[in-house]
């Protein structure tokens, strides 16, 4: 974990609701795909957590959806604005768990950390396939970016208006060696019910601190209580206890 | 004795700044960022006899100028705190610490204190009779003078260490409770714990917190805390630790002027993990500006 000031290099809408934010600064604490950053916003008491989508030597990007006051304020910030950010939070994905042909399964903005993971997996010689789920065609984003990496990319829409009709589970093939998933909890659970392969899931919980101090985000897992911000957000599928 | 030093029940603190229980874990997360030995002391997460998972999620909600929490005293239980957490804490913090204790019966409070009393690292026991987030314990002991006195006596009987009673603001007369604790032998008081509050999700039309209510903390509560410290410190002759909404060095000085002998900083750590260190660093400059030579000279300085 590291605290630092980052400059907004880009803050552009990708769809009606989702924008891409690129932040320039000291990214030395951003170590693994699946980690997140916690942004302090003028006018909000608590920080706002967002997965790191991608990074280079001097910047990282997040993809965020406008869902409330903080994300609306964020969307209004101009390029050049400075932000107080905690980086390098959370455990991140283990690129070995998913094997040679892993599925990357993203629901909505949940696809964000899977993009950085796809790059890491490709570097390691794995052949990931991306399954990206949305409600409807005009909510689709980042499908071209995944495809441009050389990843086979399937878009699924719940209303059938683009790509594979239905939920991402409809597009899960049989010969994948494992999976990484991030998105709504119902999707994570459905993915686990569809595949018996090794998998990792990224969870999202309301947070106080984001770095393990307040116990605000603790969930009970097979191996005991785990703080989603510190011991997660990524959990092995075997470790997850689903609520009834 | 430096300019910043204060004394708490006979133990000298290098400065009056102490992270508040539940907002600093057991110190390690912060020790990764800075040397936490710059702090006066540290109050660790509320400890109960048995392990507690706490309340269902969500247990955090944001408010204007603050936050609600309904963590519900998640902790591994006193024995694991002693075997696992305290040695790790000792590795990053060499000063006496404040052991924060909670319970669901007078006997539980006493038993947890008895076990922590044997730990050389523990300088003070801080007895939380004010947690609004657990049912059948915590705050119910802190809202009634007789019950607060009973807990105080039971704890005093099992320890030779100074006992701090942490009081709830969710009462009609905090002075009466403070006096009852003093009469029962409390060595110090800390106030305030969180104020009970709630938020409703507009889209779902349901409370945001799974526990429905939670405890409000952060800058929103500072004036309430300050007023209570001002009242209580004039009514008792034991030291009062002031907390609630402290954000910066100016707030610390205001709290000391109201009558606090030391302060604790809670929610601010969650937003800015360097908050306590930044406050300690800023104090000398603010003191110079306000012509304050020694912090201990201004304690209660606003009392008529
Ligand atoms: C580890 C992690 C990674 C995340 N990554 C992304 C991402 O890459 N892209 C993205 O769009 N969103 C992501 N989220 C969700 C994002 O944090 C919330 O959408 C955002 O905090 C909402 O803030 P708001 O002020 O707009 O909403 P409000 O509802 O006004 O927020 C009020 C409070 O509730 C919290 N909150 C509300 N919704 C959520 C939520 N779904 N999860 C956690 N806290 C919430 C806020 O942080 C704030 O404290 C992530 C969440 C976590 C925990
Ligand atoms: C997340 C959280 C957890 C807390 N846990 C405890 C606890 O275990 N024991 C306790 O005595 N107080 C606990 N508190 C209360 C704080 O120690 C403090 O009294 C209160 O938050 C007011 O100070 P603040 O406004 O600076 O946060 C907790 C507060 C927060 C925000
Ligand atoms: S958000 Fe504070 S411990 Fe996870």
XYZ file of C-alpha atoms and ligand atoms in Angstrom:
636
model
C 0.000 0.000 0.000
C 1.137 3.491 -0.799
C -0.452 6.919 -0.573
C 0.249 9.405 -3.299
C -1.053 12.236 -5.407
C -2.043 11.376 -8.954
C -2.924 13.663 -11.848
C -5.949 12.958 -14.014
C -4.581 12.347 -17.513
C -7.879 11.205 -19.014
C -11.487 11.044 -17.795
C -13.665 10.094 -20.736
C -17.069 8.442 -21.075
C -17.103 5.026 -22.781
C -20.880 4.573 -22.582
C -23.756 6.514 -21.071
C -22.799 5.319 -17.575
C -19.193 4.084 -17.704
C -16.035 6.193 -17.970
C -12.319 5.545 -18.162
C -10.025 7.388 -15.778
C -6.266 7.433 -16.275
C -4.189 8.614 -13.335
C -0.523 9.606 -13.617
C 1.845 9.258 -10.670
C 3.957 6.818 -8.675
C 2.576 3.378 -9.572
C 5.310 1.412 -7.793
C 2.834 -0.098 -5.314
C 0.526 -1.447 -8.053
C 1.845 -4.976 -8.265
C -0.755 -7.426 -9.525
C -3.919 -7.389 -11.638
C -6.966 -7.595 -9.377
C -5.656 -5.093 -6.864
C -7.568 -1.877 -6.325
C -7.015 1.805 -5.663
C -8.917 3.984 -3.156
C -9.681 7.533 -4.339
C -10.311 10.452 -2.023
C -12.902 12.795 -3.495
C -13.542 16.359 -2.357
C -16.996 16.323 -0.733
C -17.003 12.640 0.276
C -15.821 11.536 3.715
C -14.828 7.971 2.798
C -12.608 6.987 -0.107
C -14.015 5.163 -3.134
C -12.490 1.811 -4.179
C -11.942 0.906 -7.864
C -10.128 -2.010 -9.472
C -7.029 -1.250 -11.477
C -7.789 -2.057 -15.122
C -4.383 -1.503 -16.684
C -1.059 0.165 -15.927
C 2.204 1.307 -17.431
C 5.337 2.805 -15.849
C 3.769 6.114 -14.945
C 0.011 5.701 -14.894
C -2.877 3.337 -14.289
C -6.466 3.259 -15.494
C -9.763 2.447 -13.838
C -13.150 1.950 -15.463
C -15.974 3.262 -13.337
C -19.723 3.374 -13.513
C -21.643 6.404 -12.280
C -23.924 4.983 -9.601
C -24.040 7.636 -6.862
C -22.695 10.871 -5.503
C -19.001 9.966 -5.456
C -18.862 8.564 -8.958
C -20.898 11.549 -10.263
C -18.373 13.915 -8.637
C -15.530 11.891 -10.145
C -17.048 12.114 -13.620
C -17.063 15.916 -13.356
C -13.337 16.229 -12.572
C -11.186 17.782 -15.309
C -7.913 16.534 -16.787
C -5.024 17.993 -14.782
C -6.826 17.720 -11.435
C -4.809 16.104 -8.628
C -6.249 13.240 -6.537
C -5.147 11.659 -3.255
C -5.017 7.905 -3.951
C -4.070 4.781 -2.012
C -2.597 2.233 -4.421
C -1.541 -1.389 -4.184
C -4.556 -2.473 -2.108
C -5.802 -6.048 -1.975
C -4.275 -9.373 -2.955
C -4.946 -9.554 -6.711
C -5.339 -12.597 -8.970
C -2.993 -15.575 -9.042
C -2.188 -15.978 -12.779
C -1.323 -19.668 -12.318
C -4.623 -20.848 -10.827
C -6.577 -20.720 -14.073
C -4.234 -22.966 -16.083
C -3.445 -22.742 -19.822
C -6.897 -21.896 -21.158
C -8.674 -19.838 -18.522
C -11.951 -18.013 -18.963
C -12.066 -14.352 -17.961
C -15.669 -13.709 -17.001
C -16.679 -10.090 -16.415
C -20.091 -8.632 -15.664
C -20.341 -4.904 -16.433
C -17.531 -2.911 -14.788
C -16.388 -6.230 -13.288
C -14.501 -6.761 -16.545
C -12.062 -4.017 -15.551
C -9.457 -6.005 -13.538
C -9.693 -8.879 -16.037
C -8.201 -6.676 -18.749
C -4.921 -6.268 -16.861
C -5.061 -9.945 -15.968
C -5.462 -10.849 -19.676
C -2.233 -9.019 -20.468
C -0.380 -10.838 -17.685
C -1.740 -14.216 -18.783
C -0.756 -13.626 -22.413
C 2.779 -12.722 -21.325
C 2.924 -16.012 -19.459
C 1.883 -17.907 -22.587
C -1.655 -18.798 -21.498
C -4.578 -18.529 -23.927
C -7.413 -16.753 -22.112
C -10.927 -16.317 -23.499
C -12.952 -13.314 -22.361
C -16.691 -13.567 -21.718
C -18.116 -10.124 -21.146
C -21.692 -9.806 -19.893
C -23.932 -6.752 -20.194
C -27.641 -6.002 -20.022
C -27.992 -4.622 -23.506
C -26.004 -3.665 -26.628
C -25.526 0.040 -25.885
C -23.979 -0.768 -22.491
C -21.158 -2.774 -24.079
C -17.630 -1.438 -23.571
C -14.063 -2.741 -23.779
C -14.914 -5.713 -26.044
C -12.665 -4.213 -28.776
C -9.874 -3.586 -26.284
C -9.894 -7.219 -25.140
C -9.985 -8.428 -28.749
C -7.097 -6.095 -29.651
C -4.903 -7.918 -27.124
C -5.416 -11.067 -29.172
C -7.866 -12.582 -26.689
C -10.851 -14.439 -28.056
C -13.710 -12.254 -26.844
C -17.394 -13.114 -26.583
C -19.980 -10.512 -25.672
C -23.171 -11.699 -23.983
C -26.248 -9.511 -23.515
C -29.146 -10.382 -21.237
C -31.665 -9.015 -23.763
C -29.932 -10.645 -26.738
C -29.342 -7.324 -28.519
C -25.667 -8.146 -29.165
C -23.504 -11.273 -29.187
C -24.533 -14.372 -27.298
C -28.058 -13.954 -25.909
C -28.446 -14.480 -22.161
C -26.004 -14.609 -19.274
C -22.266 -15.282 -19.454
C -22.819 -18.835 -18.253
C -24.438 -19.572 -21.639
C -21.071 -18.965 -23.319
C -18.869 -21.003 -20.962
C -17.229 -23.781 -23.007
C -16.258 -27.186 -21.684
C -12.536 -27.217 -22.354
C -11.452 -24.288 -20.196
C -8.814 -25.120 -17.593
C -10.026 -22.584 -15.020
C -11.649 -19.196 -14.635
C -11.361 -15.714 -13.169
C -14.599 -13.832 -12.574
C -15.622 -10.391 -11.380
C -19.112 -8.903 -11.457
C -22.458 -9.109 -9.669
C -22.555 -11.741 -6.963
C -25.373 -13.692 -8.670
C -23.105 -14.003 -11.714
C -20.150 -15.200 -9.623
C -22.306 -17.845 -8.052
C -23.800 -18.972 -11.374
C -20.282 -19.274 -12.826
C -19.226 -21.535 -9.945
C -22.326 -23.670 -10.452
C -21.532 -24.037 -14.166
C -17.843 -24.939 -13.933
C -16.033 -27.449 -11.743
C -12.578 -26.086 -12.675
C -10.260 -24.078 -10.418
C -11.343 -20.495 -10.245
C -10.866 -17.159 -8.570
C -13.580 -14.599 -7.864
C -13.246 -10.905 -7.085
C -15.719 -9.524 -4.525
C -17.073 -6.073 -3.826
C -18.078 -4.895 -0.333
C -18.750 -1.528 1.272
C -15.532 -0.423 2.867
C -14.467 1.865 5.653
C -10.723 2.031 5.166
C -9.779 -0.286 2.284
C -6.551 -1.426 3.958
C -7.510 -3.795 6.769
C -7.906 -1.524 9.790
C -11.643 -1.220 10.460
C -13.095 -4.737 9.967
C -15.900 -3.153 7.963
C -15.666 -5.575 5.041
C -15.155 -8.966 6.698
C -16.846 -12.032 5.202
C -16.832 -15.549 6.583
C -15.001 -18.020 4.323
C -14.171 -21.716 4.595
C -10.818 -20.746 6.090
C -12.278 -18.236 8.574
C -13.086 -14.519 8.577
C -11.444 -12.619 5.710
C -11.287 -8.876 5.085
C -12.273 -8.317 1.454
C -10.024 -5.247 1.274
C -6.879 -6.936 2.558
C -7.227 -10.740 2.351
C -9.295 -10.246 -0.857
C -10.864 -8.889 -2.986
C -9.924 -12.107 -4.813
C -10.949 -15.391 -3.189
C -10.430 -18.950 -4.435
C -13.759 -20.526 -5.330
C -13.223 -23.305 -2.786
C -12.950 -20.724 -0.049
C -16.274 -19.006 -0.685
C -19.255 -19.639 1.593
C -22.357 -18.558 -0.328
C -25.156 -16.932 1.657
C -28.430 -18.878 1.482
C 9.574 16.057 29.362
C 8.936 17.524 25.938
C 6.515 20.279 25.025
C 3.996 17.745 23.783
C 4.174 15.325 26.666
C 1.213 14.671 28.927
C 0.602 12.247 31.745
C -2.158 9.663 31.898
C -2.688 7.920 35.245
C 0.988 8.224 36.117
C 2.288 7.030 32.758
C 4.099 9.657 30.691
C 3.025 9.984 27.033
C 5.401 11.622 24.529
C 2.343 13.346 23.086
C -1.418 13.172 23.664
C -2.281 11.554 20.296
C -3.685 8.005 20.526
C -5.420 6.097 17.715
C -8.920 5.087 18.862
C -10.035 1.509 19.258
C -11.433 -0.148 16.142
C -9.833 2.253 13.706
C -6.205 1.142 13.928
C -6.459 -2.660 14.001
C -3.462 -3.903 15.982
C -1.159 -1.353 14.418
C 0.608 -3.427 11.721
C -1.274 -2.035 8.736
C -0.084 1.430 9.757
C 3.421 0.330 10.736
C 3.878 -0.616 7.058
C 3.447 3.066 6.238
C 5.271 4.868 9.036
C 7.015 4.291 12.353
C 4.065 4.268 14.739
C 6.360 4.880 17.713
C 5.723 8.577 17.033
C 2.281 8.106 18.671
C 1.526 8.715 22.345
C -0.031 5.281 22.705
C -2.503 3.125 20.797
C -5.888 1.632 21.743
C -6.397 -1.688 19.996
C -9.603 -3.254 18.681
C -12.286 -4.114 21.252
C -11.585 -7.520 22.776
C -14.158 -9.987 24.102
C -13.760 -13.337 25.845
C -14.676 -15.392 22.782
C -14.117 -14.812 19.079
C -16.775 -12.632 17.425
C -17.493 -12.302 13.716
C -19.503 -9.149 14.246
C -22.649 -8.076 12.433
C -23.755 -8.998 8.904
C -22.647 -6.747 6.000
C -23.093 -3.987 4.953
C -21.735 -2.615 8.199
C -20.295 0.673 6.947
C -22.202 3.649 5.539
C -21.119 7.138 4.663
C -22.718 10.304 6.075
C -22.088 14.008 5.587
C -18.808 14.659 7.374
C -18.602 11.207 8.853
C -19.549 7.567 8.759
C -21.684 4.940 10.435
C -20.263 1.619 11.499
C -21.985 -1.468 12.796
C -18.956 -3.752 12.888
C -20.192 -5.287 16.146
C -16.862 -5.981 17.836
C -15.309 -8.451 15.416
C -12.222 -9.831 17.167
C -10.470 -13.184 17.587
C -11.138 -13.421 21.343
C -8.844 -12.476 24.205
C -6.593 -15.556 24.125
C -5.744 -15.191 20.441
C -5.304 -11.443 20.874
C -2.698 -12.268 23.525
C -0.918 -15.058 21.617
C -1.162 -13.745 18.061
C -1.799 -10.009 17.943
C 0.123 -8.607 20.916
C 3.497 -10.115 19.914
C 3.083 -8.666 16.400
C 2.126 -5.325 17.917
C 5.163 -5.435 20.218
C 7.350 -5.840 17.138
C 6.205 -2.492 15.735
C 5.277 -0.497 18.863
C 7.449 -0.353 21.963
C 5.304 1.877 24.219
C 2.559 0.803 26.646
C -0.745 0.209 24.823
C -4.376 0.642 25.817
C -6.287 -2.649 25.840
C -9.901 -1.995 24.827
C -12.291 -4.490 26.397
C -15.945 -5.349 25.825
C -18.326 -7.851 27.296
C -21.854 -9.149 27.580
C -21.820 -9.646 31.344
C -19.979 -8.157 34.297
C -18.115 -11.464 34.641
C -16.971 -11.362 31.021
C -15.577 -7.840 31.385
C -13.703 -8.915 34.502
C -12.344 -12.110 32.960
C -11.050 -10.385 29.807
C -9.424 -7.680 31.948
C -7.871 -10.286 34.230
C -6.204 -11.990 31.247
C -5.013 -8.743 29.695
C -3.765 -7.472 33.048
C -1.014 -10.099 32.900
C 0.411 -8.621 29.683
C 3.384 -6.325 30.347
C 2.698 -4.428 27.091
C -0.682 -3.296 28.375
C -0.426 0.038 30.175
C -4.124 0.724 30.678
C -7.394 -1.168 30.377
C -10.085 0.741 28.513
C -13.473 -0.704 29.359
C -15.972 -0.082 26.582
C -19.413 0.234 28.178
C -20.620 2.129 25.145
C -20.685 -0.004 21.975
C -24.011 0.744 20.266
C -23.639 -2.154 17.826
C -24.108 -5.208 19.971
C -27.306 -6.400 21.559
C -27.483 -7.338 25.207
C -24.065 -5.946 26.066
C -21.779 -3.042 25.426
C -23.840 0.103 25.610
C -26.434 -1.284 28.028
C -23.742 -1.139 30.724
C -22.924 2.454 29.897
C -26.375 4.012 29.854
C -27.182 3.444 33.505
C -24.977 4.738 36.349
C -25.476 1.660 38.537
C -24.494 -0.817 35.814
C -21.455 1.271 34.791
C -20.329 1.365 38.420
C -20.778 -2.371 38.774
C -18.562 -3.072 35.751
C -15.978 -0.604 37.057
C -15.809 -2.294 40.455
C -15.588 -5.781 38.944
C -12.709 -4.763 36.683
C -10.850 -2.843 39.371
C -10.928 -5.964 41.535
C -8.888 -7.994 39.022
C -6.244 -5.524 37.889
C -3.593 -3.232 39.263
C -3.373 -1.331 35.984
C -5.188 1.961 35.505
C -8.758 1.424 34.337
C -10.317 3.804 31.815
C -14.105 3.676 31.382
C -15.164 4.511 27.834
C -18.498 6.279 27.925
C -21.427 6.441 25.550
C -22.878 9.730 24.332
C -26.259 8.019 23.860
C -27.471 9.039 27.321
C -29.451 11.905 28.835
C -26.911 12.699 31.567
C -23.330 11.713 30.839
C -22.113 13.518 33.966
C -24.108 11.189 36.230
C -22.522 8.146 34.590
C -19.058 9.672 34.727
C -19.448 10.352 38.452
C -20.718 6.838 39.104
C -17.595 5.416 37.398
C -15.302 7.718 39.347
C -16.973 6.769 42.626
C -16.583 3.076 41.761
C -12.832 3.529 41.349
C -12.248 4.349 37.664
C -8.801 5.873 37.100
C -9.779 7.751 33.932
C -12.630 8.177 31.446
C -12.632 8.265 27.664
C -15.444 9.875 25.711
C -17.161 9.692 23.376
C -17.948 6.424 21.683
C -20.163 6.695 18.589
C -23.623 8.254 18.433
C -26.384 5.933 17.323
C -27.656 6.741 13.825
C -28.938 5.244 10.584
C -29.212 5.773 6.802
C -31.798 4.528 4.307
C -31.036 3.484 0.729
C -33.350 5.596 -1.429
C -33.666 3.063 -4.241
C -34.178 -0.010 -2.053
C -36.174 1.905 0.608
C -34.379 -0.124 3.259
C -31.764 0.744 5.901
C -28.263 0.633 4.359
C -26.767 -1.172 7.355
C -27.801 -4.800 7.790
C -27.935 -4.025 11.527
C -30.351 -1.128 10.730
C -28.526 1.255 13.092
C -24.868 2.024 13.538
C -22.522 4.370 15.362
C -21.801 7.801 13.924
C -18.237 9.077 14.075
C -16.027 11.523 12.223
C -15.959 15.348 12.151
C -19.764 15.515 12.374
C -19.619 14.503 16.062
C -16.766 16.777 17.176
C -18.921 19.525 18.769
C -20.949 16.944 20.696
C -17.803 15.238 21.958
C -16.226 18.541 22.891
C -19.294 19.619 24.871
C -19.370 16.325 26.785
C -15.648 16.457 27.589
C -16.122 20.027 28.793
C -18.997 19.010 31.101
C -17.489 15.785 32.413
C -13.973 17.080 33.012
C -15.373 19.772 35.311
C -17.484 17.280 37.234
C -14.810 14.664 37.982
C -11.243 14.810 39.255
C -9.860 11.879 37.203
C -8.353 12.491 33.735
C -10.625 12.490 30.681
C -9.471 11.304 27.258
C -11.327 13.305 24.607
C -12.325 11.794 21.284
C -14.899 12.130 18.567
C -14.266 13.735 15.201
C -10.705 14.904 15.758
C -9.106 15.630 12.388
C -6.121 17.894 12.969
C -3.815 19.547 15.496
C -6.225 22.442 16.069
C -8.949 19.979 17.083
C -6.517 18.394 19.566
C -5.816 21.752 21.175
C -9.525 22.568 21.302
C -10.177 19.228 23.018
C -7.413 19.859 25.581
C -8.805 23.323 26.263
C -12.181 21.662 26.888
C -10.548 19.566 29.601
C -9.084 16.466 27.933
C -5.784 15.171 29.309
C -5.132 13.238 26.078
C -7.034 12.575 22.856
C -7.903 9.685 20.590
C -8.326 9.823 16.840
C -10.681 7.350 15.163
C -12.368 7.658 11.778
C -9.706 10.052 10.469
C -7.247 7.096 10.322
C -9.542 5.251 7.937
C -9.542 8.076 5.414
C -5.960 9.220 5.825
C -3.804 6.417 7.209
C -1.192 9.029 8.141
C -3.706 11.130 10.127
C -2.225 10.508 13.602
C 1.355 11.046 12.464
C 0.354 14.213 10.597
C -1.366 15.556 13.732
C 1.709 14.867 15.900
C 3.936 16.563 13.306
C 1.649 19.602 13.060
C 1.259 20.199 16.801
C 4.459 22.207 17.503
C 3.747 24.666 14.678
C 0.152 25.192 15.758
C 1.290 25.617 19.370
C 3.788 28.280 18.327
C 1.100 30.117 16.402
C -1.179 30.045 19.462
C 1.607 30.895 21.935
C 1.263 27.584 23.751
C 4.507 26.517 25.348
C 3.552 23.143 26.833
C 0.433 21.173 26.000
C -0.035 20.111 29.623
C -0.486 23.774 30.574
C -3.659 24.187 28.525
C -5.665 21.180 29.757
C -9.030 22.561 30.855
C -7.858 26.033 29.875
C -11.331 27.069 28.733
C -13.008 26.356 32.058
C -14.159 29.621 33.615
C -12.540 -3.853 -4.350
C -13.562 -3.052 -5.126
C -13.337 -2.776 -6.459
C -14.254 -2.033 -7.186
N -13.989 -1.786 -8.501
C -14.855 -1.050 -9.234
C -14.566 -0.764 -10.605
O -13.536 -1.154 -11.144
N -15.468 -0.007 -11.295
C -16.619 0.459 -10.693
O -17.399 1.143 -11.372
N -16.912 0.184 -9.409
C -16.057 -0.547 -8.656
N -16.358 -0.823 -7.338
C -17.593 -0.280 -6.772
C -17.385 1.190 -6.406
O -16.500 1.291 -5.312
C -18.715 1.846 -6.021
O -19.572 1.820 -7.130
C -18.524 3.283 -5.563
O -17.858 3.314 -4.322
C -19.853 3.997 -5.450
O -19.644 5.294 -4.944
P -20.751 6.423 -5.095
O -20.390 7.542 -4.208
O -20.971 6.753 -6.517
O -22.079 5.690 -4.603
P -22.900 5.930 -3.265
O -23.922 4.873 -3.216
O -23.349 7.344 -3.170
O -21.821 5.654 -2.146
C -22.094 5.725 -0.777
C -21.112 4.828 -0.035
O -21.342 3.459 -0.344
C -20.205 2.857 -0.925
N -20.639 1.984 -2.036
C -21.731 2.147 -2.808
N -21.814 1.152 -3.718
C -20.762 0.350 -3.500
C -20.307 -0.848 -4.104
N -20.932 -1.432 -5.120
N -19.163 -1.399 -3.627
C -18.491 -0.839 -2.598
N -18.895 0.289 -1.994
C -20.003 0.873 -2.435
C -19.363 4.010 -1.412
O -17.988 3.674 -1.522
C -19.639 5.052 -0.366
O -18.889 4.814 0.789
C -15.452 -1.567 -6.577
C -15.692 -1.836 -5.237
C -14.761 -2.566 -4.504
C -15.028 -2.834 -3.065
C -15.011 1.134 12.373
C -15.037 1.513 13.826
C -14.858 0.528 14.798
C -14.876 0.851 16.151
N -14.658 -0.128 17.092
C -14.580 0.204 18.414
C -14.253 -0.776 19.401
O -14.000 -1.948 19.096
N -14.205 -0.382 20.703
C -14.442 0.909 21.094
O -14.372 1.228 22.276
N -14.745 1.864 20.165
C -14.823 1.535 18.845
N -15.104 2.517 17.905
C -15.360 3.901 18.362
C -14.109 4.759 18.258
O -13.061 4.244 19.036
C -14.416 6.201 18.663
O -14.913 6.222 19.988
C -15.450 6.875 17.779
O -15.316 6.453 16.457
C -15.382 8.405 17.849
O -14.147 8.902 17.392
P -13.906 9.407 15.873
O -15.022 10.376 15.540
O -12.557 10.045 15.884
O -13.987 8.203 15.003
C -15.093 2.194 16.549
C -15.260 3.186 15.563
C -15.226 2.864 14.219
C -15.400 3.950 13.195
S -12.524 -1.813 4.680
Fe -11.555 -1.535 6.599
S -10.916 -3.569 7.007
Fe -11.686 -3.751 5.008
